[in-house]
Coordinates of C-alpha atoms and ligand atoms in Angstrom, one line a residue:
X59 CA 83.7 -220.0 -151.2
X60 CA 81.1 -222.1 -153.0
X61 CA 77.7 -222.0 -151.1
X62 CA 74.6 -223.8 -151.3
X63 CA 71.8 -222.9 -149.4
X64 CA 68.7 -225.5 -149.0
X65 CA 65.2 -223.8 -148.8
X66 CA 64.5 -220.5 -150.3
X67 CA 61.7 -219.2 -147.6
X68 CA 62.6 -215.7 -145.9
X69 CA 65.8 -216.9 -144.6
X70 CA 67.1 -218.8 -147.2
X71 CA 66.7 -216.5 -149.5
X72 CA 68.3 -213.5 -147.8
X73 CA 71.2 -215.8 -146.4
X74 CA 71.8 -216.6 -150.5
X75 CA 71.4 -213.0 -151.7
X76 CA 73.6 -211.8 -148.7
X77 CA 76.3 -214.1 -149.4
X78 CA 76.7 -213.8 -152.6
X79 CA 76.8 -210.2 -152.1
X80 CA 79.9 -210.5 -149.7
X81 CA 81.6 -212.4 -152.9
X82 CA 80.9 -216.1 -152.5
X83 CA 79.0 -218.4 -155.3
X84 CA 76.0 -218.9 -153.8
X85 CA 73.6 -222.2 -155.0
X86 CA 69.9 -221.7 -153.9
X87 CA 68.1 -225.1 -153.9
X88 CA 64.2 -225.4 -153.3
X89 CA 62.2 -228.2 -154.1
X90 CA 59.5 -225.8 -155.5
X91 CA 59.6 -225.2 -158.9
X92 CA 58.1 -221.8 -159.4
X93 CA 60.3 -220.0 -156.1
X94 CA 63.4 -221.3 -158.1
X95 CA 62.1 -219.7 -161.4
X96 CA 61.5 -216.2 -159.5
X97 CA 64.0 -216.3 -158.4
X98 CA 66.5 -217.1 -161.1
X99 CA 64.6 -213.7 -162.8
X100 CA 65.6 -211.8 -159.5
X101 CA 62.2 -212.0 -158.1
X102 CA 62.4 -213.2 -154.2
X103 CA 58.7 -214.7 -153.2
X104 CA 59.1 -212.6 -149.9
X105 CA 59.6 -208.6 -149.5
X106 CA 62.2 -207.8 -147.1
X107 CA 64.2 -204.0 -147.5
X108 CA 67.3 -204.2 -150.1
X109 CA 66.7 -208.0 -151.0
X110 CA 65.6 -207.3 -154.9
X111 CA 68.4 -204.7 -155.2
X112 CA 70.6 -207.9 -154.4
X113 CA 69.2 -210.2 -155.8
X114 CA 69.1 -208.3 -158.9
X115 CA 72.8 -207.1 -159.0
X116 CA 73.8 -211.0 -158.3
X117 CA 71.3 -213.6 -160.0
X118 CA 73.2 -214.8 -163.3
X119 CA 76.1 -214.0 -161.7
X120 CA 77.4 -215.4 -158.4
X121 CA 74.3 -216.2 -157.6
X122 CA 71.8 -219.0 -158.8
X123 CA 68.9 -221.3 -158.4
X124 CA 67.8 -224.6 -159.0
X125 CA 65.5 -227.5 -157.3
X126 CA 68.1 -229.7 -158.1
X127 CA 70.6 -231.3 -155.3
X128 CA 73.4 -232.9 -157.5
X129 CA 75.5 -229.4 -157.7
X130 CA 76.2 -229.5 -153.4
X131 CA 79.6 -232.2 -153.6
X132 CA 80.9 -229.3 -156.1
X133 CA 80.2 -226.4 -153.1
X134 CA 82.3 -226.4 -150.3
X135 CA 79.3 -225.5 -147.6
X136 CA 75.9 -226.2 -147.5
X137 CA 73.1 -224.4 -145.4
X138 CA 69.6 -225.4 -144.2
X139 CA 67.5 -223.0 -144.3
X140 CA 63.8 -225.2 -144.3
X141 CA 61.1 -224.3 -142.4
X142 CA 60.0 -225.8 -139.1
X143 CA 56.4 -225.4 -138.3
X144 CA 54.9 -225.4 -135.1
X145 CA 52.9 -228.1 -134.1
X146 CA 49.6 -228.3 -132.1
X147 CA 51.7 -228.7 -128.4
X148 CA 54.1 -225.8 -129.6
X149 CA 56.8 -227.9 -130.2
X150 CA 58.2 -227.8 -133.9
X151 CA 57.7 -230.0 -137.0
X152 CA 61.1 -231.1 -137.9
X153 CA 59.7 -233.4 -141.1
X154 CA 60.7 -231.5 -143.6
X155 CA 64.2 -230.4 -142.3
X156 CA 65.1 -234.2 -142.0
X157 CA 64.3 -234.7 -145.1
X158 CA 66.2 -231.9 -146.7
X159 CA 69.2 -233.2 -144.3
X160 CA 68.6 -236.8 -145.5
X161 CA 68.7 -235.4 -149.3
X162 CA 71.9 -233.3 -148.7
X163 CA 73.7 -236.3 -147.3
X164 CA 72.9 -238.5 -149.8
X165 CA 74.1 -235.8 -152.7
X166 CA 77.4 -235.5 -150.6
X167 CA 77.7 -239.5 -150.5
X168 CA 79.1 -238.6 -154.1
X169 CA 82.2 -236.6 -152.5
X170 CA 85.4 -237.5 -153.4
X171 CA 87.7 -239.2 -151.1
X172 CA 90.1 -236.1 -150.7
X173 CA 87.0 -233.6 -150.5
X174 CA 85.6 -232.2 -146.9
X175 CA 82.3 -230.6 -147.0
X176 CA 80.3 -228.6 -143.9
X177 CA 76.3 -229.1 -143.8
X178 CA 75.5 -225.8 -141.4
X179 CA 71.5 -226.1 -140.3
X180 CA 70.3 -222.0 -140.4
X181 CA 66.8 -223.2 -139.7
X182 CA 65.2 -222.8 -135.9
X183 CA 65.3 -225.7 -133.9
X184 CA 65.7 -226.8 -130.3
X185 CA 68.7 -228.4 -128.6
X186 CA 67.2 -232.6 -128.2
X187 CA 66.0 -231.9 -132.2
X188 CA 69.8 -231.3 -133.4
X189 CA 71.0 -234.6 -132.7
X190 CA 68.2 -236.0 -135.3
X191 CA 69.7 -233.8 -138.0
X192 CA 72.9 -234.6 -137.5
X193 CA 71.9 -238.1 -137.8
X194 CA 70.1 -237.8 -140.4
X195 CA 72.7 -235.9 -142.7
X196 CA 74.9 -238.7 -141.7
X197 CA 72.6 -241.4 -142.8
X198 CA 72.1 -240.3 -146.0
X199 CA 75.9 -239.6 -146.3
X200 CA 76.5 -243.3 -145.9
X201 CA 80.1 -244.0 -146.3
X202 CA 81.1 -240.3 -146.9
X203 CA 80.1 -239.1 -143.0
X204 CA 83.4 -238.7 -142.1
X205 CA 83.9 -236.3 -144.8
X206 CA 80.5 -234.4 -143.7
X207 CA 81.4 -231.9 -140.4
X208 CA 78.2 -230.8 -139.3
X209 CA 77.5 -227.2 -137.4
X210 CA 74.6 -225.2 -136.4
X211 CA 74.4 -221.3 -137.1
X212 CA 71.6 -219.4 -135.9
X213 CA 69.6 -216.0 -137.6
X214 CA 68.6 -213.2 -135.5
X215 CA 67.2 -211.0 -138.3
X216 CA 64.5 -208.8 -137.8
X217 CA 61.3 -209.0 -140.5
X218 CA 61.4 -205.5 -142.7
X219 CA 65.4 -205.3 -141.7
X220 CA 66.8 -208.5 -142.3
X221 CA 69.3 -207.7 -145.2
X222 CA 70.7 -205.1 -142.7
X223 CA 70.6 -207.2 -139.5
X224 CA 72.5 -209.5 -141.6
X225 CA 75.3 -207.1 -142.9
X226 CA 75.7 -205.5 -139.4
X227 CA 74.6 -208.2 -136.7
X228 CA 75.2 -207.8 -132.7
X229 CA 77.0 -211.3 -132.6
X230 CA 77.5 -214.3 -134.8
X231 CA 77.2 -217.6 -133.1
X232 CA 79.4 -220.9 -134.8
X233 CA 78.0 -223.8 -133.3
X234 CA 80.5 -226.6 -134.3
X235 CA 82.2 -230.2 -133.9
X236 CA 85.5 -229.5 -135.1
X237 CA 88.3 -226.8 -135.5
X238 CA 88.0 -227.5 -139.0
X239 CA 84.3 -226.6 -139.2
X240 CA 84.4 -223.2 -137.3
X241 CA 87.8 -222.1 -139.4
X242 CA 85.4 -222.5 -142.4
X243 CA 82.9 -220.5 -141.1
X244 CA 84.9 -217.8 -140.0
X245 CA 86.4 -217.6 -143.7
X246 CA 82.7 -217.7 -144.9
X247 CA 81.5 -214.5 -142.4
X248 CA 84.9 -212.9 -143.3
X249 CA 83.4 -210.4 -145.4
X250 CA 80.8 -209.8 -143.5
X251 CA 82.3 -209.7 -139.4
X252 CA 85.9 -208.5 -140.4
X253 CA 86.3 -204.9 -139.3
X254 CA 88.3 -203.0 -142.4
X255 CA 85.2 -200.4 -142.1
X256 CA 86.7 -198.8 -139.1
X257 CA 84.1 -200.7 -137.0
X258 CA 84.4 -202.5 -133.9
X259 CA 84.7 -206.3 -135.1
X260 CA 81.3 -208.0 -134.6
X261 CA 81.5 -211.1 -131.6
X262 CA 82.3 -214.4 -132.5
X263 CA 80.6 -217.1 -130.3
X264 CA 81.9 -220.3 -130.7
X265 CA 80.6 -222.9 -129.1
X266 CA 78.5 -226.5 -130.2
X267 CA 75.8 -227.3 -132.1
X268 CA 73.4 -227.1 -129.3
X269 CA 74.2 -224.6 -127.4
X270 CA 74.2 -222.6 -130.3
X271 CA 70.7 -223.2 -130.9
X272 CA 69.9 -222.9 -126.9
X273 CA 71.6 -219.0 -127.8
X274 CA 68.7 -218.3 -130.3
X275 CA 65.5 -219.7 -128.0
X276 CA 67.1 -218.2 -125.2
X277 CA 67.3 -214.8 -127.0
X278 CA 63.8 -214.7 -128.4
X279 CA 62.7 -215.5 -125.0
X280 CA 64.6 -212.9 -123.1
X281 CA 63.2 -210.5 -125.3
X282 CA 59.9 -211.6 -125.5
X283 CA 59.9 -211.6 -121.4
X284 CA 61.1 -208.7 -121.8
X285 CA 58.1 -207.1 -123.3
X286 CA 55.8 -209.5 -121.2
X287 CA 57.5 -207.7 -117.4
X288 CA 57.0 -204.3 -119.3
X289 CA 53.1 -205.5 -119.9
X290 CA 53.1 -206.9 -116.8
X291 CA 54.2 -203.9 -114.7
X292 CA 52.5 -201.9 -117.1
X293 CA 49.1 -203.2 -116.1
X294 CA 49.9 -202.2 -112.6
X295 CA 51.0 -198.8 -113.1
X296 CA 47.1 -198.6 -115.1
X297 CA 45.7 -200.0 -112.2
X298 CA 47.4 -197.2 -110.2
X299 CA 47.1 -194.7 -112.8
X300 CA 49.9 -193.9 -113.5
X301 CA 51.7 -193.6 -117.0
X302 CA 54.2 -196.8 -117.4
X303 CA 56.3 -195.0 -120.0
X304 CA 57.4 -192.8 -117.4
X305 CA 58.4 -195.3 -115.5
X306 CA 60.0 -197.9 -117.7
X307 CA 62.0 -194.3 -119.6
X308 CA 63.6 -194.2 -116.5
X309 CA 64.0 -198.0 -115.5
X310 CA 65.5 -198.0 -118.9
X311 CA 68.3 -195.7 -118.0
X312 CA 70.2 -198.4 -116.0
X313 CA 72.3 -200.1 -118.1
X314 CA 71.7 -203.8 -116.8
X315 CA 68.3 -203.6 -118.5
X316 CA 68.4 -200.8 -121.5
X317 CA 65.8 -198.7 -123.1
X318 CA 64.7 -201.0 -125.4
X319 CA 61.9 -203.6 -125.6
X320 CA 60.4 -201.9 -123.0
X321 CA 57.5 -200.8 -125.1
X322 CA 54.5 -202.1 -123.0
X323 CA 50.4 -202.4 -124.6
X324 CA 49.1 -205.2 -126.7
X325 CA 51.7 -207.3 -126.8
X326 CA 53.9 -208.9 -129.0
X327 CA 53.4 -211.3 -132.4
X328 CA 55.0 -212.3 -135.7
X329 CA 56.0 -215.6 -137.1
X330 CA 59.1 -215.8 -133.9
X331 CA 58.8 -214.8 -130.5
X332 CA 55.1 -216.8 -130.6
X333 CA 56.7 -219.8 -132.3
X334 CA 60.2 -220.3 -130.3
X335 CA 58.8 -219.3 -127.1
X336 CA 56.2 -222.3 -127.3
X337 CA 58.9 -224.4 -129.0
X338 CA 61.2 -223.9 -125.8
X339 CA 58.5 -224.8 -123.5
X340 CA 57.2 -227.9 -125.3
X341 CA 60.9 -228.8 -125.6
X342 CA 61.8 -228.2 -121.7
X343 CA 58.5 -229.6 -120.4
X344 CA 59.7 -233.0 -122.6
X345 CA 63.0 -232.8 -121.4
X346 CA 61.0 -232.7 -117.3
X347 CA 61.9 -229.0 -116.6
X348 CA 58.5 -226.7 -116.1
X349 CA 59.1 -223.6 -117.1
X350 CA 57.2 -221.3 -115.5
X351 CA 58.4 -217.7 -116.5
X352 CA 58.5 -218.9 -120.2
X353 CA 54.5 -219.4 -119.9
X354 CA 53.8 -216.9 -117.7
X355 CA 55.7 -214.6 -120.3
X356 CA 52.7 -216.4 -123.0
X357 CA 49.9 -215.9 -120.3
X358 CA 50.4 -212.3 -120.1
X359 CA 51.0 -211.5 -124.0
X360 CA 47.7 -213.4 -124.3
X361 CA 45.6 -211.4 -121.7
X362 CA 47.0 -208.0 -123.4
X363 CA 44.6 -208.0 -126.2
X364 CA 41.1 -208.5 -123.7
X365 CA 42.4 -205.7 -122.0
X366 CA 42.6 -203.4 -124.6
X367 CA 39.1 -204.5 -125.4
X368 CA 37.5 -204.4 -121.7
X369 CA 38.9 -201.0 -122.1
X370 CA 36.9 -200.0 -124.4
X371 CA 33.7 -202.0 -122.8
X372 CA 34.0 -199.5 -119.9
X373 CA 33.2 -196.5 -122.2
X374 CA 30.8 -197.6 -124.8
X375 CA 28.7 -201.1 -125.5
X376 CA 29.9 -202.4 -129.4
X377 CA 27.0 -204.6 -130.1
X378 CA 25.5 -203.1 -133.5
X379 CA 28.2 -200.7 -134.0
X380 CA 31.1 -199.6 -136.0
X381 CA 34.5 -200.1 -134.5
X382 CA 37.6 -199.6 -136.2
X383 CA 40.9 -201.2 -136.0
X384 CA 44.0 -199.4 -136.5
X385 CA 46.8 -201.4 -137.7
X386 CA 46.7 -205.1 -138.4
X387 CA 50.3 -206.3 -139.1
X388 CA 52.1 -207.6 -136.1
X389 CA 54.5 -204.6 -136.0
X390 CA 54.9 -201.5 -138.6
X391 CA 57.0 -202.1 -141.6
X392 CA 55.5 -205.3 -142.6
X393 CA 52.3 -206.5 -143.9
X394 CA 53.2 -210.0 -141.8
X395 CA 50.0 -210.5 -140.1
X396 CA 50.9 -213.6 -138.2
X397 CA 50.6 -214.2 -134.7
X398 CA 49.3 -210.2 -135.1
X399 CA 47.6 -208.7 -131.9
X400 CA 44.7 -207.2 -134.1
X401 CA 43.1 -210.5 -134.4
X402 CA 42.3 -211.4 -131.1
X403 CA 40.8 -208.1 -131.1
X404 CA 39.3 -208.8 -134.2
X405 CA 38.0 -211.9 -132.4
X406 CA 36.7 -210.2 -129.2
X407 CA 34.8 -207.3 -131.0
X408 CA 33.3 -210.1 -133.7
X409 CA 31.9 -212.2 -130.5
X410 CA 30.9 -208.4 -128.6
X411 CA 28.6 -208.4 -131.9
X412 CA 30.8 -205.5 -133.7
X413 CA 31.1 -204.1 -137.2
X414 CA 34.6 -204.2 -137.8
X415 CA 36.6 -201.9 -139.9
X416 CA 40.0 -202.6 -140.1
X417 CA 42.7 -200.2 -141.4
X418 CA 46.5 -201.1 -142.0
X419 CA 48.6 -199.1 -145.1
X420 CA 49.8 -202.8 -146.3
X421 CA 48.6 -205.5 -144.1
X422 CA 44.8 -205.8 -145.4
X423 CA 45.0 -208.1 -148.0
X424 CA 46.8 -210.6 -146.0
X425 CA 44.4 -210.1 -142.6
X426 CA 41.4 -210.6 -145.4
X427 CA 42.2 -214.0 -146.0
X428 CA 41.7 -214.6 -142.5
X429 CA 38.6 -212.4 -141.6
X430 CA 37.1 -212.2 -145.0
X431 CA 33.7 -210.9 -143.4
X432 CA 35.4 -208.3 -142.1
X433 CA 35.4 -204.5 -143.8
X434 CA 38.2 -203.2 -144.6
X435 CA 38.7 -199.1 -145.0
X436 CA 41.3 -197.6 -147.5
X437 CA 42.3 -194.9 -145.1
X438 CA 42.6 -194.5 -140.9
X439 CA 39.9 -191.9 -141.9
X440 CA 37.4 -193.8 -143.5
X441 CA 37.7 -196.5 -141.4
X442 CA 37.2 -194.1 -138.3
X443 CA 33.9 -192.4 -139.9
X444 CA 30.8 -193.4 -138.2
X445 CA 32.7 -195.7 -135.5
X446 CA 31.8 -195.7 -132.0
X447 CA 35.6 -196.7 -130.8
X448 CA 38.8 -197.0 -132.4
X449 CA 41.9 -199.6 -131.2
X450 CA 45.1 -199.0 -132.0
X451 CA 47.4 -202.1 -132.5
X452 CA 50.0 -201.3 -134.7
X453 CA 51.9 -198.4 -134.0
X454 CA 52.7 -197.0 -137.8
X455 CA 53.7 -193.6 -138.0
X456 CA 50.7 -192.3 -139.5
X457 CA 48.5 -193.1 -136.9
X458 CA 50.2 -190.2 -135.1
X459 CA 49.0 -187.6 -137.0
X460 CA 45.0 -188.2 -137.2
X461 CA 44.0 -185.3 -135.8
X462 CA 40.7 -184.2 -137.3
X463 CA 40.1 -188.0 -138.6
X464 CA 38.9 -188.5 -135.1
X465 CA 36.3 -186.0 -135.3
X466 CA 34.2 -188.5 -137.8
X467 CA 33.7 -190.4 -135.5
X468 CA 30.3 -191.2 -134.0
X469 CA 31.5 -191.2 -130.6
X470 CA 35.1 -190.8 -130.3
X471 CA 36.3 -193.1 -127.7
X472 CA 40.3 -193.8 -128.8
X473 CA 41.6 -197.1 -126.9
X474 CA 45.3 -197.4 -127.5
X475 CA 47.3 -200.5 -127.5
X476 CA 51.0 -198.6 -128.3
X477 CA 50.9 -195.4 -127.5
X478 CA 50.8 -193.6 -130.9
X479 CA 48.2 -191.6 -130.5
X480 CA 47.9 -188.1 -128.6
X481 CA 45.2 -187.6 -125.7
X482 CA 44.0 -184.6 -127.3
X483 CA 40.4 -182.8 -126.2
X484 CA 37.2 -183.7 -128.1
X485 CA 38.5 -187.4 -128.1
X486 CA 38.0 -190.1 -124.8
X487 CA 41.3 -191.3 -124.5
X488 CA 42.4 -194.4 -123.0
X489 CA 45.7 -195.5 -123.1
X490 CA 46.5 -199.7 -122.2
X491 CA 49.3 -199.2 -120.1
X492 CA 49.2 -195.2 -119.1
Ligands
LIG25 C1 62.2 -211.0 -133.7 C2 63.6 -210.8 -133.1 O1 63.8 -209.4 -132.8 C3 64.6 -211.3 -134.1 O2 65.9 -211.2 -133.5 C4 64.3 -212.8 -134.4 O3 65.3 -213.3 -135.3 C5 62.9 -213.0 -134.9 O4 62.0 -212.4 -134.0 P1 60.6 -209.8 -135.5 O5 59.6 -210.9 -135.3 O6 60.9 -209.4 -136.9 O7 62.0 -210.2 -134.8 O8 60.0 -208.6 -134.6 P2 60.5 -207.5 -133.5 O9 60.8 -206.3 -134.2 O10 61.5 -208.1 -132.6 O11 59.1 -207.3 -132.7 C6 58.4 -208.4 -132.2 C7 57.1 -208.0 -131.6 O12 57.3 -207.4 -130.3 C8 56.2 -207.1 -132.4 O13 54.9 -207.5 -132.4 C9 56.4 -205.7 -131.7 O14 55.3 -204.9 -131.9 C10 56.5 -206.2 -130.2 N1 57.3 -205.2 -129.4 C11 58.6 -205.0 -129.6 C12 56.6 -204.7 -128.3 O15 55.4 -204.9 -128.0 N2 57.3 -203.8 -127.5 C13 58.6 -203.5 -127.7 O16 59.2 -202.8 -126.9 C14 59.3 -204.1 -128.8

């Protein structure tokens, strides 16, 4: 099929690449200039896993760029994949998707009187805001609307594994107003859901624009509760003293909840469980429904952090020393520092009158834009040398094997937001949740 695909951020971009790479002619349109030159040399402006390999085996080929929007009456499906920023009150910023929606209808009120064209939105956005896009492809359509069918198809990629999540997703979710439109996007994921590989067949779920957005919020919310009731209990098992990952192992075991996303410690971050959770609330609390374990899941995430700190206040006063940070990307595999746990911990050991060293093996350049007081070490070693406590808050790999680096350290007091490290002798150990 012929694709276009508005907006080429992180999902745009790997929605084009991907597509193209299961055979169809894929049109990326940004409105930004230099994105739409990178990436017409095979350059994405994002790194995600496998994404330059595609890009570079399909750009010149089935696969294209351009800021213009006079190619989409010519495609036979267009995506929106814009951005929607949060605002203050958590709810999102929809500006910029309208517009793009207003744009794409006016280019397909040039469609001819036999053609039929589906506008799909990709991007996030809550069940009262779908209406407003719908409306707003439709304006700009004019007299062509009733050749426009309008659906909603949600992401559920993973950052550092989104190619991959793409190629091999749990479910795909078609959220439609006609036959017609959901029979075009099953021909569209053919490639992709079809079995052929010996595979079971990945789930279909067809339903309507909204409730196929409700699917996405209400999936970033389970999982983000998730976490928060594994925090949650796992502040009590502390308080008990005993280990929580003993406990949530075997809670794990029963099928009705599974093993994982029961990772308890210093919570989670990254540009969506943050973002959709407060999007949700703002968008229930306008709609009159208080939700109350959709901010209590928040509150909890937010107290994480202080507690990893207080932690480390029972065992040694910071003021004047050197404390190190271990990890400052939200999760390992990424150098996203958004919404990352290390910098309310960054926060709490700046206003404890701290020198902070932070250590990450990608994420420093991006968490100095934000600190840029703050000292960053080139190694978990250096930054441990001479400090008076260490936090873990990532949980990369190599924070497992430290060993000796510990023994630098001024007074070795190890406060651990994931569980990475060892308890080992010679070190205080104190683990946030065990
Ligand atoms: C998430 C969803 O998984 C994805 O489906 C959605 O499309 C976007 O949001 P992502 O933000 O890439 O993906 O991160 P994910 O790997 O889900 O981790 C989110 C956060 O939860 C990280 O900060 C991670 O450290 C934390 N986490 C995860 C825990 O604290 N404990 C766990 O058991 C699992």
């Amino acid at each position: 099929m012929r694709v276009t695909v508005v907006g080429s951020g992180y999902v745009g971009t790997t929605l084009a690449a991907c597509l193209a790479d299961a055979g169809h002619d894929v049109t990326a349109v940004d409105i930004d200039p230099d994105v739409v030159a990178a990436l017409n040399e095979g350059r994405a402006a994002i790194h995600e896993p496998g994404l330059d390999a595609l890009l570079e085996r399909h750009v010149g080929g089935r696969l294209r760029a351009t800021t213009s929007y006079d190619g989409l009456p010519d495609t036979d499906v267009t995506f929106l994949a814009i951005g929607t920023p949060s605002n203050a009150d958590g709810s999102i910023d929809l500006d910029g998707l309208l517009a793009a929606a207003e744009t794409t209808g006016e280019a397909l009120s040039e469609l001819g009187p036999d053609d039929r064209h589906l506008v799909v939105v990709k991007s996030t956005i809550t069940p009262p805001g779908v209406a407003d896009v719908r409306d707003a492809v439709a304006a700009g359509a004019g007299s062509a609307a009733d050749r426009v069918d309008f659906a909603t198809n949600p992401e559920f990629l993973r950052e550092g594994s989104a190619v991959d999540d793409f190629r091999n997703p749990d479910k795909v979710v078609f959220g439609t107003d006609s036959d017609w439109a959901t029979e075009r996007l099953e021909a569209l994921y053919a490639p992709l859901i079809g079995a052929g590989d010996g595979d079971d067949p990945v789930p279909i779920v067809r339903t309507d624009p909204e409730t196929a957005m409700m699917i996405k919020y209400a999936n970033n919310a389970f999982l983000a509760a998730k976490i928060s009731l594994a925090n949650d209990l796992g502040n009590a098992c502390k308080a008990f003293g005993l280990d929580a990952y003993e406990v949530m192992d075997a809670v794990g075991l029963d099928d009705r909840i599974g093993e994982r996303f029961l990772r308890s410690g210093v919570g989670w971050g990254g540009s969506c469980f943050p973002k959709d959770v407060d999007a949700l609330r703002a968008a229930a609390r306008s709609a009159g429904y208080e939700p109350p374990l959709l901010d209590a899941t928040v509150a909890v995430n937010d107290r994480q952090p202080e507690r990893l700190l207080a932690l480390l206040d029972d065992h040694v006063d910071v003021a004047g020393e050197r404390v190190a940070v271990l990890g400052l990307a939200f999760k390992p595999g990424t150098d996203d520092t958004r919404n990352s746990r290390a910098i309310p911990v960054i926060e709490g050991l700046l206003e404890r009158g701290a020198t902070v060293v932070g250590y990450d093996p990608v994420a420093t350049a991006t968490m100095r834009d934000r600190f840029p007081d703050v000292e960053y070490a080139d190694s978990a070693a250096a930054a441990l040398t001479g400090a008076v406590g260490a936090l873990v808050v990532t949980d990369w790999d190599e924070f497992a094997a430290l060993d000796d680096a510990f023994d630098a350290m001024a007074d070795p007091v190890v406060v651990d937001g994931r569980r990475i490290v060892d308890r080992r002798e010679g070190i205080t150990y104190e683990g946030l949740t065990w």
